[in-house]
Coordinates of C-alpha atoms in Angstrom, one line a residue:
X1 CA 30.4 -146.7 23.4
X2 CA 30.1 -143.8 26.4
X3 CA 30.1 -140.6 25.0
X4 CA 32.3 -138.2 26.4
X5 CA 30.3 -135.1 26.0
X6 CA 31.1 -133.0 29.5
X7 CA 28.3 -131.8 31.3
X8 CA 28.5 -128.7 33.7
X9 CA 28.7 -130.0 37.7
X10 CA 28.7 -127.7 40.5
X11 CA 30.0 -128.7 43.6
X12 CA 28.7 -126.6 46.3
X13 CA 31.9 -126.9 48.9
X14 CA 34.0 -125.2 45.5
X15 CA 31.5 -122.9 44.9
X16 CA 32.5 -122.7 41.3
X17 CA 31.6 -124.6 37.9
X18 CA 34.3 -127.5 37.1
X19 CA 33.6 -129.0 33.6
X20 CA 33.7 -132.7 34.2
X21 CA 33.4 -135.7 31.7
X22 CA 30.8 -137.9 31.6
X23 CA 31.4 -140.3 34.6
X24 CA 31.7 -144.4 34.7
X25 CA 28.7 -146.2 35.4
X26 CA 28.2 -146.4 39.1
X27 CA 29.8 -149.2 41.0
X28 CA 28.3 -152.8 40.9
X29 CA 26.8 -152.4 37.7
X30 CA 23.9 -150.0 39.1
X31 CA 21.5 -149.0 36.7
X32 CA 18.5 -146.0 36.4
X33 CA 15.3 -148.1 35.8
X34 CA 17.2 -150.6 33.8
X35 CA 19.2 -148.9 31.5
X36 CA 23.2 -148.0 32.2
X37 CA 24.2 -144.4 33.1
X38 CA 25.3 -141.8 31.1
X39 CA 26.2 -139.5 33.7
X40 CA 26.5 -140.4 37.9
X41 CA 26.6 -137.5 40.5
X42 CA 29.2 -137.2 43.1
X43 CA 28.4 -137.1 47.2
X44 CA 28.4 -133.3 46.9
X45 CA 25.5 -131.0 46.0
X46 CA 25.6 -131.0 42.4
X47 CA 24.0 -128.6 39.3
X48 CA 24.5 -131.0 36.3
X49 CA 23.8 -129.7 32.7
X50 CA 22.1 -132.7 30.4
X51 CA 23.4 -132.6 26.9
X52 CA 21.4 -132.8 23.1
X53 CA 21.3 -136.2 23.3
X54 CA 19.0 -139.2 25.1
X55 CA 20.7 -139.2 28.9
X56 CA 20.4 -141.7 31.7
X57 CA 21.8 -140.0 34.9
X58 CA 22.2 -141.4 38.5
X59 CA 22.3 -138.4 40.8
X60 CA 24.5 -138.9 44.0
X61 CA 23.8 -138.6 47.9
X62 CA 24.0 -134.8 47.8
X63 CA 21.0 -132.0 47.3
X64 CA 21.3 -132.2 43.9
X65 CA 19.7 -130.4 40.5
X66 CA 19.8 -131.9 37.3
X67 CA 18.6 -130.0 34.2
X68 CA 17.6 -131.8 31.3
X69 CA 17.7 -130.8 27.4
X70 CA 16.6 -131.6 24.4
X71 CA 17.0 -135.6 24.2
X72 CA 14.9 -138.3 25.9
X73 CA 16.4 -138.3 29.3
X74 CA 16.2 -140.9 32.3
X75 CA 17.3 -139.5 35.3
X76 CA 16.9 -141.2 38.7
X77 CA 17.4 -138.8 42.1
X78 CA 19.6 -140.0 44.8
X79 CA 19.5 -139.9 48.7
X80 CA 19.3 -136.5 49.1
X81 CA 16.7 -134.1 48.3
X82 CA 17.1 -133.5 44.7
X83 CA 15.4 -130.9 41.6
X84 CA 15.2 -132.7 38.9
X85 CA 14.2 -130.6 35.6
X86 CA 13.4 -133.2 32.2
X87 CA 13.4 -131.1 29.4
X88 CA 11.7 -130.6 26.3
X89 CA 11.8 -134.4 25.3
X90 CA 9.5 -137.8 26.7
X91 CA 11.9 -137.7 30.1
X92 CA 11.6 -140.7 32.8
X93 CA 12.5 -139.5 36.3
X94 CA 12.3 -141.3 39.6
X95 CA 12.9 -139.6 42.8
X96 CA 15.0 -141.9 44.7
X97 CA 15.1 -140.9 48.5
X98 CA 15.0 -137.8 50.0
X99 CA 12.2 -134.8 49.5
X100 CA 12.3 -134.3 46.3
X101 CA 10.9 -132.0 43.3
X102 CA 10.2 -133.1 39.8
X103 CA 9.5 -131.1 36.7
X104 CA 8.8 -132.7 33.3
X105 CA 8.1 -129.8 31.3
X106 CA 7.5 -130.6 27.8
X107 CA 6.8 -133.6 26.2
X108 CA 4.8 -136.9 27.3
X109 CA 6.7 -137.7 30.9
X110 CA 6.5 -140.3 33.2
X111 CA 7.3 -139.3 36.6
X112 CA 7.9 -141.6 39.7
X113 CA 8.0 -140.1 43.4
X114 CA 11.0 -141.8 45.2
X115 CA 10.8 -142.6 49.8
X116 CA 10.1 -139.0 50.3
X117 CA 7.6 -136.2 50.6
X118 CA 7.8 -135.1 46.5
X119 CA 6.6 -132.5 44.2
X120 CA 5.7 -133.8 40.7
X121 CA 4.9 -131.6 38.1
X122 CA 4.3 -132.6 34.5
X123 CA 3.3 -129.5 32.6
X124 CA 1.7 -129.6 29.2
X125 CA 1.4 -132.9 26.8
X126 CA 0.3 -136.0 28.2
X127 CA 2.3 -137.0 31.4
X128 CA 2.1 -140.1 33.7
X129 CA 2.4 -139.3 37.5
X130 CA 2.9 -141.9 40.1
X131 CA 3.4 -141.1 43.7
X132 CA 6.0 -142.9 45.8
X133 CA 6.4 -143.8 49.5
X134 CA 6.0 -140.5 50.5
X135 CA 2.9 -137.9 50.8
X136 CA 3.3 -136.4 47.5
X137 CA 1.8 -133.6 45.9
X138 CA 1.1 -134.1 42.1
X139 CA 0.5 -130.2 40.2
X140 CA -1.5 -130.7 36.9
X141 CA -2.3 -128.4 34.4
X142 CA -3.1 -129.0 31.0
X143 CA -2.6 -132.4 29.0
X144 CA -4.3 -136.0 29.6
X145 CA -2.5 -137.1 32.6
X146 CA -3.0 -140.2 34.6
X147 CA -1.9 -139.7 38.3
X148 CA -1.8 -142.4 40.5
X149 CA -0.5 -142.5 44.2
X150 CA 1.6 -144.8 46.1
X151 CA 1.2 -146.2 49.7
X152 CA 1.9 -142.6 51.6
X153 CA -1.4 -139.4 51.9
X154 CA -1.1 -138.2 48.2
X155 CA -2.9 -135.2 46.6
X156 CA -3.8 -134.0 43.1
X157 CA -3.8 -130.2 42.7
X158 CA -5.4 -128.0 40.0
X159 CA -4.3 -125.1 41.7
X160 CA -2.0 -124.1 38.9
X161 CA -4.8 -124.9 36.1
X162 CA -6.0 -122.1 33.9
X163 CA -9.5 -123.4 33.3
X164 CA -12.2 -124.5 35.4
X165 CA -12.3 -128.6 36.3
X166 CA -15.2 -131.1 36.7
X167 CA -14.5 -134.3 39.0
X168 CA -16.5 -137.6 39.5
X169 CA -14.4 -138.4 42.8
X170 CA -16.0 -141.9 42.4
X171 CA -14.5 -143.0 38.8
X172 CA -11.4 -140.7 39.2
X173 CA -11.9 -138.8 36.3
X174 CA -11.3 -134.9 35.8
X175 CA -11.8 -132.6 32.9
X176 CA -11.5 -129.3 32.2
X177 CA -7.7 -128.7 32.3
X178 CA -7.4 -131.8 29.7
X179 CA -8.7 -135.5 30.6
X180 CA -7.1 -137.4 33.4
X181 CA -7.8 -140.4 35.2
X182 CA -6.5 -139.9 39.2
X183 CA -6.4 -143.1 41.0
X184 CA -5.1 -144.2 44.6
X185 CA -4.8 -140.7 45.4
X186 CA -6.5 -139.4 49.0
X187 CA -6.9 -135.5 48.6
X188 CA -7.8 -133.2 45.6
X189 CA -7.5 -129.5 45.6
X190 CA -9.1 -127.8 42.9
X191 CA -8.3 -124.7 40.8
X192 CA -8.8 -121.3 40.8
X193 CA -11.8 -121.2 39.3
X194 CA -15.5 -122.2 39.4
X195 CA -14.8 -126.2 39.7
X196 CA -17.7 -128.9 40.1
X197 CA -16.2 -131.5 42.8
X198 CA -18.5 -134.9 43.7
X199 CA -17.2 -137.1 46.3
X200 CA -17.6 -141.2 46.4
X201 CA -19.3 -143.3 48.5
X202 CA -15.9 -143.4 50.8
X203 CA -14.0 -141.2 52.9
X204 CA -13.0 -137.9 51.0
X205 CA -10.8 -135.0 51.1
X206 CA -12.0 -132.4 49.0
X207 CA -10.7 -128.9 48.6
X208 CA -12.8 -126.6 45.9
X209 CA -9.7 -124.3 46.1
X210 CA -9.9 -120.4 45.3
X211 CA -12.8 -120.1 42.8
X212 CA -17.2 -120.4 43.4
X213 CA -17.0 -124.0 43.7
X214 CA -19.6 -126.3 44.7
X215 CA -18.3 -129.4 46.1
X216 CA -20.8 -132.7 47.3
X217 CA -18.9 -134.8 49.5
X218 CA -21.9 -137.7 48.3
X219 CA -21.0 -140.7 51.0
X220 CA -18.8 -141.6 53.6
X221 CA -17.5 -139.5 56.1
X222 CA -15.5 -136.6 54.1
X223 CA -13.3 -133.6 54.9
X224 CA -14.4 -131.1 52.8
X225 CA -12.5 -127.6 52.2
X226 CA -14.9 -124.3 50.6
X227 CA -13.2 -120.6 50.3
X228 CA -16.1 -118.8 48.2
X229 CA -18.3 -121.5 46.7
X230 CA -20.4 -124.2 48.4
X231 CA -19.5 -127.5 49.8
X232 CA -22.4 -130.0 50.5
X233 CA -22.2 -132.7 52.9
X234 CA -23.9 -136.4 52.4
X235 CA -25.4 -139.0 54.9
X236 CA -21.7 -139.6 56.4
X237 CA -20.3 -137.6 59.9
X238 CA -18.5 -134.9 57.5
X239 CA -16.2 -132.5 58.7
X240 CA -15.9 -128.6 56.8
X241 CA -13.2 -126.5 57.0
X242 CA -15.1 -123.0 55.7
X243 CA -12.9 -119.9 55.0
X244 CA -13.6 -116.6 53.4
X245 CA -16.8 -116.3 51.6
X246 CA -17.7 -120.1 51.6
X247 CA -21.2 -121.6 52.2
X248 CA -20.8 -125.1 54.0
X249 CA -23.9 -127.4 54.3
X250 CA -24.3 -130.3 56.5
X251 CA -26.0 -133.4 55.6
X252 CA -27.6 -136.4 58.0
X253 CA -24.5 -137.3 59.7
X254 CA -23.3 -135.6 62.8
X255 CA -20.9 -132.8 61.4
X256 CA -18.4 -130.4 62.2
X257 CA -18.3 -127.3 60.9
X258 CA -13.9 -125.4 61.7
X259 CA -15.4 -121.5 61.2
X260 CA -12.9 -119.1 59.4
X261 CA -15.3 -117.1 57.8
X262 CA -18.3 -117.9 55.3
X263 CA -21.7 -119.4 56.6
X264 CA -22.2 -123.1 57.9
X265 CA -25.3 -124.5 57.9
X266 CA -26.0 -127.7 59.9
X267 CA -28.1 -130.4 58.7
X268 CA -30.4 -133.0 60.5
X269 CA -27.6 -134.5 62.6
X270 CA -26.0 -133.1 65.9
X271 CA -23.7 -130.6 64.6
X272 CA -20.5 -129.0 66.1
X273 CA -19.5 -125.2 65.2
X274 CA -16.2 -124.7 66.3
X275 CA -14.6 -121.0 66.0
X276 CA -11.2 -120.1 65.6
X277 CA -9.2 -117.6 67.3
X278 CA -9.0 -115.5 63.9
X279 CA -12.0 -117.1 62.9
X280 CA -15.6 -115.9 62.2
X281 CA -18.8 -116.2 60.2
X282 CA -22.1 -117.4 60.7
X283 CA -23.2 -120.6 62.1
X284 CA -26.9 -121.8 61.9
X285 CA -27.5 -125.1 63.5
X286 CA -30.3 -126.1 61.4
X287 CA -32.2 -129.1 63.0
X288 CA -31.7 -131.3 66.1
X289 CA -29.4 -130.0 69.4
X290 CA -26.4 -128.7 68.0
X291 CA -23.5 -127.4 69.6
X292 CA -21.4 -124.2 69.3
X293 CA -18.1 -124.1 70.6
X294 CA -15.3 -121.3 71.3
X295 CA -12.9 -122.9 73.4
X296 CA -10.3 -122.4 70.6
X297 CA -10.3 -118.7 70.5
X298 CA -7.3 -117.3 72.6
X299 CA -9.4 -114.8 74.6
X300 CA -12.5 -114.4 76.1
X301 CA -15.7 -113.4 74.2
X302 CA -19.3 -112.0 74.7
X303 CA -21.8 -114.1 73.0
X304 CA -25.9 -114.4 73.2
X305 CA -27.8 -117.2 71.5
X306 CA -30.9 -114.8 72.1
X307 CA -29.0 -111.9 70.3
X308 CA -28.0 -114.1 67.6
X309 CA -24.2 -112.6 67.6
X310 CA -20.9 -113.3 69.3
X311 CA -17.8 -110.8 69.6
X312 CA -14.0 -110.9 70.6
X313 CA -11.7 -108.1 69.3
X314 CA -12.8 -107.2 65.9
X315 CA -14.1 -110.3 65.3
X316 CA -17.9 -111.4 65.1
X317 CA -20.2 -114.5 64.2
X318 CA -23.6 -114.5 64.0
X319 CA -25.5 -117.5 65.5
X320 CA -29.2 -119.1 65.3
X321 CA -30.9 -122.7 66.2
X322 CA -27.7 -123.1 68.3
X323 CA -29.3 -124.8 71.9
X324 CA -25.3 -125.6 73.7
X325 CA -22.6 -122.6 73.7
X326 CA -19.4 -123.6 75.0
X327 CA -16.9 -120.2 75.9
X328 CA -13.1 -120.0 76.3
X329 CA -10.6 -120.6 78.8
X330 CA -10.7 -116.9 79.5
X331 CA -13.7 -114.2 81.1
X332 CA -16.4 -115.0 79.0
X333 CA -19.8 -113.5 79.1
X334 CA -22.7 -116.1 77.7
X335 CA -26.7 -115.8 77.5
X336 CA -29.1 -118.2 76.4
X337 CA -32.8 -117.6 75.2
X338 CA -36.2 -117.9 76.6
X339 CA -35.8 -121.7 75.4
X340 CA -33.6 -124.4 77.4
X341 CA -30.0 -123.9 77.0
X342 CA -27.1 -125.2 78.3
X343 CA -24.2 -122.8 78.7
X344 CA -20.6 -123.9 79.8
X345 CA -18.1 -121.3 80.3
X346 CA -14.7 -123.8 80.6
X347 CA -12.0 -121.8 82.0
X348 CA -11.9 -118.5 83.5
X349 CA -14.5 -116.2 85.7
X350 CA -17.0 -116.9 83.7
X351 CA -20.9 -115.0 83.9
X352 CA -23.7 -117.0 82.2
X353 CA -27.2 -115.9 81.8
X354 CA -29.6 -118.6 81.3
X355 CA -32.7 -116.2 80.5
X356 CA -36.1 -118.1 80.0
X357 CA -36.6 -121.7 80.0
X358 CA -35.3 -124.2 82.0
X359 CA -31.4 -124.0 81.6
X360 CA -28.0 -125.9 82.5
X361 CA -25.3 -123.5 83.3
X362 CA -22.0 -124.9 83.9
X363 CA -19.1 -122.3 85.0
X364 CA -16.1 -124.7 84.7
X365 CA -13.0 -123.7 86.5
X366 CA -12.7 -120.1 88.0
X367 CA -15.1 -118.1 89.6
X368 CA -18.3 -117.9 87.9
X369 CA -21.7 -116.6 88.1
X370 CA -24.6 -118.5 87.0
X371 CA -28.3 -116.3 86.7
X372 CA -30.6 -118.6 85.8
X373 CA -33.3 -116.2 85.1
X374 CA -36.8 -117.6 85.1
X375 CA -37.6 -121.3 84.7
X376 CA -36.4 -124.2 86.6
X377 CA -32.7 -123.5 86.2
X378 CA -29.7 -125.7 87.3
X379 CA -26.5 -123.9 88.0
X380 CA -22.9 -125.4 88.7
X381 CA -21.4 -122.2 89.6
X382 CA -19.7 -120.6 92.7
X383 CA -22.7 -118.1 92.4
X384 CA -25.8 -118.8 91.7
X385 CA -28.5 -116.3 91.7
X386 CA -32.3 -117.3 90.4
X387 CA -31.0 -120.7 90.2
X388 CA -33.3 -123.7 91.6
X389 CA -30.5 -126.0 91.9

């Protein structure tokens, strides 16, 4: 028998609350992962109130909320992009189309990301998370959760966990905020704390998130994130995204380091430092030719490989065992060593100093001035003094 306990609906275009009993199934026998609804949404964007008892809901094509109580609800979203809130009891909730945000809250949830970009968030107790068509983003906390993505770019965030976590990337398994197993999944971001974070064999994006992490990217060709801990590349080409007070270090592969603060090391490969407008740090090259690169800072800058230091505005990075230094599209002012170098200025009226050794200077477009100082010095340039060539 349907029950015919109202629940609260709010149609945005009425702006107002209009108590409504609980509606018909939906048309053509539809169903919310096989079982009858309770309660169907209109076309509108609706608020609709669960009741004490177990519901099964079908939200409609609207932007629609859904707040869950005490029973054991299954709710399925609609086309739009929908909040859906479970409860206190074991809730099922799919996501249907649209970008959509799910909350389990209490009890031992199962939620299912729907076509879209979603949210899902299980809270405490032991939740099941499964991505959908989408990229999704699932938030875990505390609990044993198992998290698995769907066919879209899905992440696993710990950014909301209140204890520290330890991943084996490889088996998928996390602890720390509880025990979870995280499969088909492509990015984690860690918490805010100290985390440990080892890669796989394959091609990982790892994030250590706020706290004194240390991440190992192990094999494959990774994309690790640091902030304040350290991230440790493998035998793969890696790529390091290295902000604030993080210490990035490069393995055998050929790496690239994105500086927006910390230190990057290089390893044995032939390593790329590439500095950001707003960026900064300190970049050592390590072994083999490495390059250092500004061309994405917005305006020119004054760097020296002999100096060791590179400025623009009030921003500064600190250089050694670089051997190429590529400038901006603006005025730039670049000097080697007493070693070979080879300096390119790209864009703008560029003046490079080659110093000692025998050097490649290479102005680019606009007027530029290449002193090769002593050695046998090459210089592409519209000037050329103490150049041989």
């Amino acid at each position: 028998m349907r029950r015919t306990l109202a629940a609260l609906v709010l149609v945005a275009p009425a702006c107002a609350l209009v108590p409504t009993l609980t509606a018909p199934a939906a048309a053509g026998g539809e169903t919310c992962l096989g079982q009858t609804p309770t309660i169907t949404g209109t076309d509108d964007d609706d608020v609709i109130n669960g009741t004490l008892l177990p519901d099964v809901v079908i939200l409609g094509a609207g932007d629609d909320k859904f707040y869950g109580k005490d029973g054991n609800d299954v709710v399925c979203g609609g086309a739009g992009n929908d909040r859906i809130f479970g409860g206190p009891g074991d809730d099922r909730i799919d996501g249907g189309k649209g970008k959509d945000k799910l909350y389990g809250y209490l009890g031992d949830d199962e939620l299912r990301g729907g076509g879209g970009d979603d949210i899902l968030r299980g809270e405490a107790d032991n939740d099941t998370l499964r991505g959908g068509g989408g990229r999704d983003v699932a938030l875990e906390s505390a609990g044993d959760d198992l998290v698995t993505g769907g066919p879209g770019k899905d992440a696993v965030s710990y950014a909301e966990a209140e204890a520290a976590v330890t991943v084996n990337w490889a088996t998928g398994v996390v602890d720390g905020a509880g025990h979870d197993t995280i499969g088909n999944t492509e990015r984690f971001v860690g918490s805010p704390f100290a985390d440990t974070v080892n890669g796989s064999d394959k091609t990982d994006d790892l994030d250590g998130g706020g706290g004194a992490d240390v991440v190992d990217g192990r094999g494959g060709d990774d994309l690790l994130r640091v902030s304040s801990g350290e991230a440790q590349g493998g035998p793969g080409n890696d790529i390091f995204i290295v902000r604030k007070t993080g210490v990035a270090v490069g393995g055998g592969g050929n790496d690239r380091f994105v500086m927006r603060g910390g230190t990057s090391r290089g390893g044995s490969g032939k390593d790329l430092f590439q500095v950001l407008t707003k960026g900064g740090g300190h970049a050592d090259g390590g072994k083999s030719a490495d390059i250092l690169t500004f061309e994405k800072v917005k305006r020119g800058v004054k760097a020296s490989l002999r100096g060791g230091k590179a400025t623009w505005g009030d921003r500064v990075v600190t250089i050694a065992s670089v051997e190429v230094m590529k400038g901006t599209r603006k005025a730039d002012v670049l000097e080697g060593t007493n070693n070979g170098d080879f300096l390119n200025g790209l864009g703008g009226n560029d003046r490079l100093k080659g110093l000692g050794g025998n050097d490649l200077l290479l102005g680019g477009k606009g007027f530029d001035v290449g002193d090769g100082g002593a050695g046998g010095d090459v210089c592409v340039t519209e000037s050329k003094p103490r150049c041989e060539a």
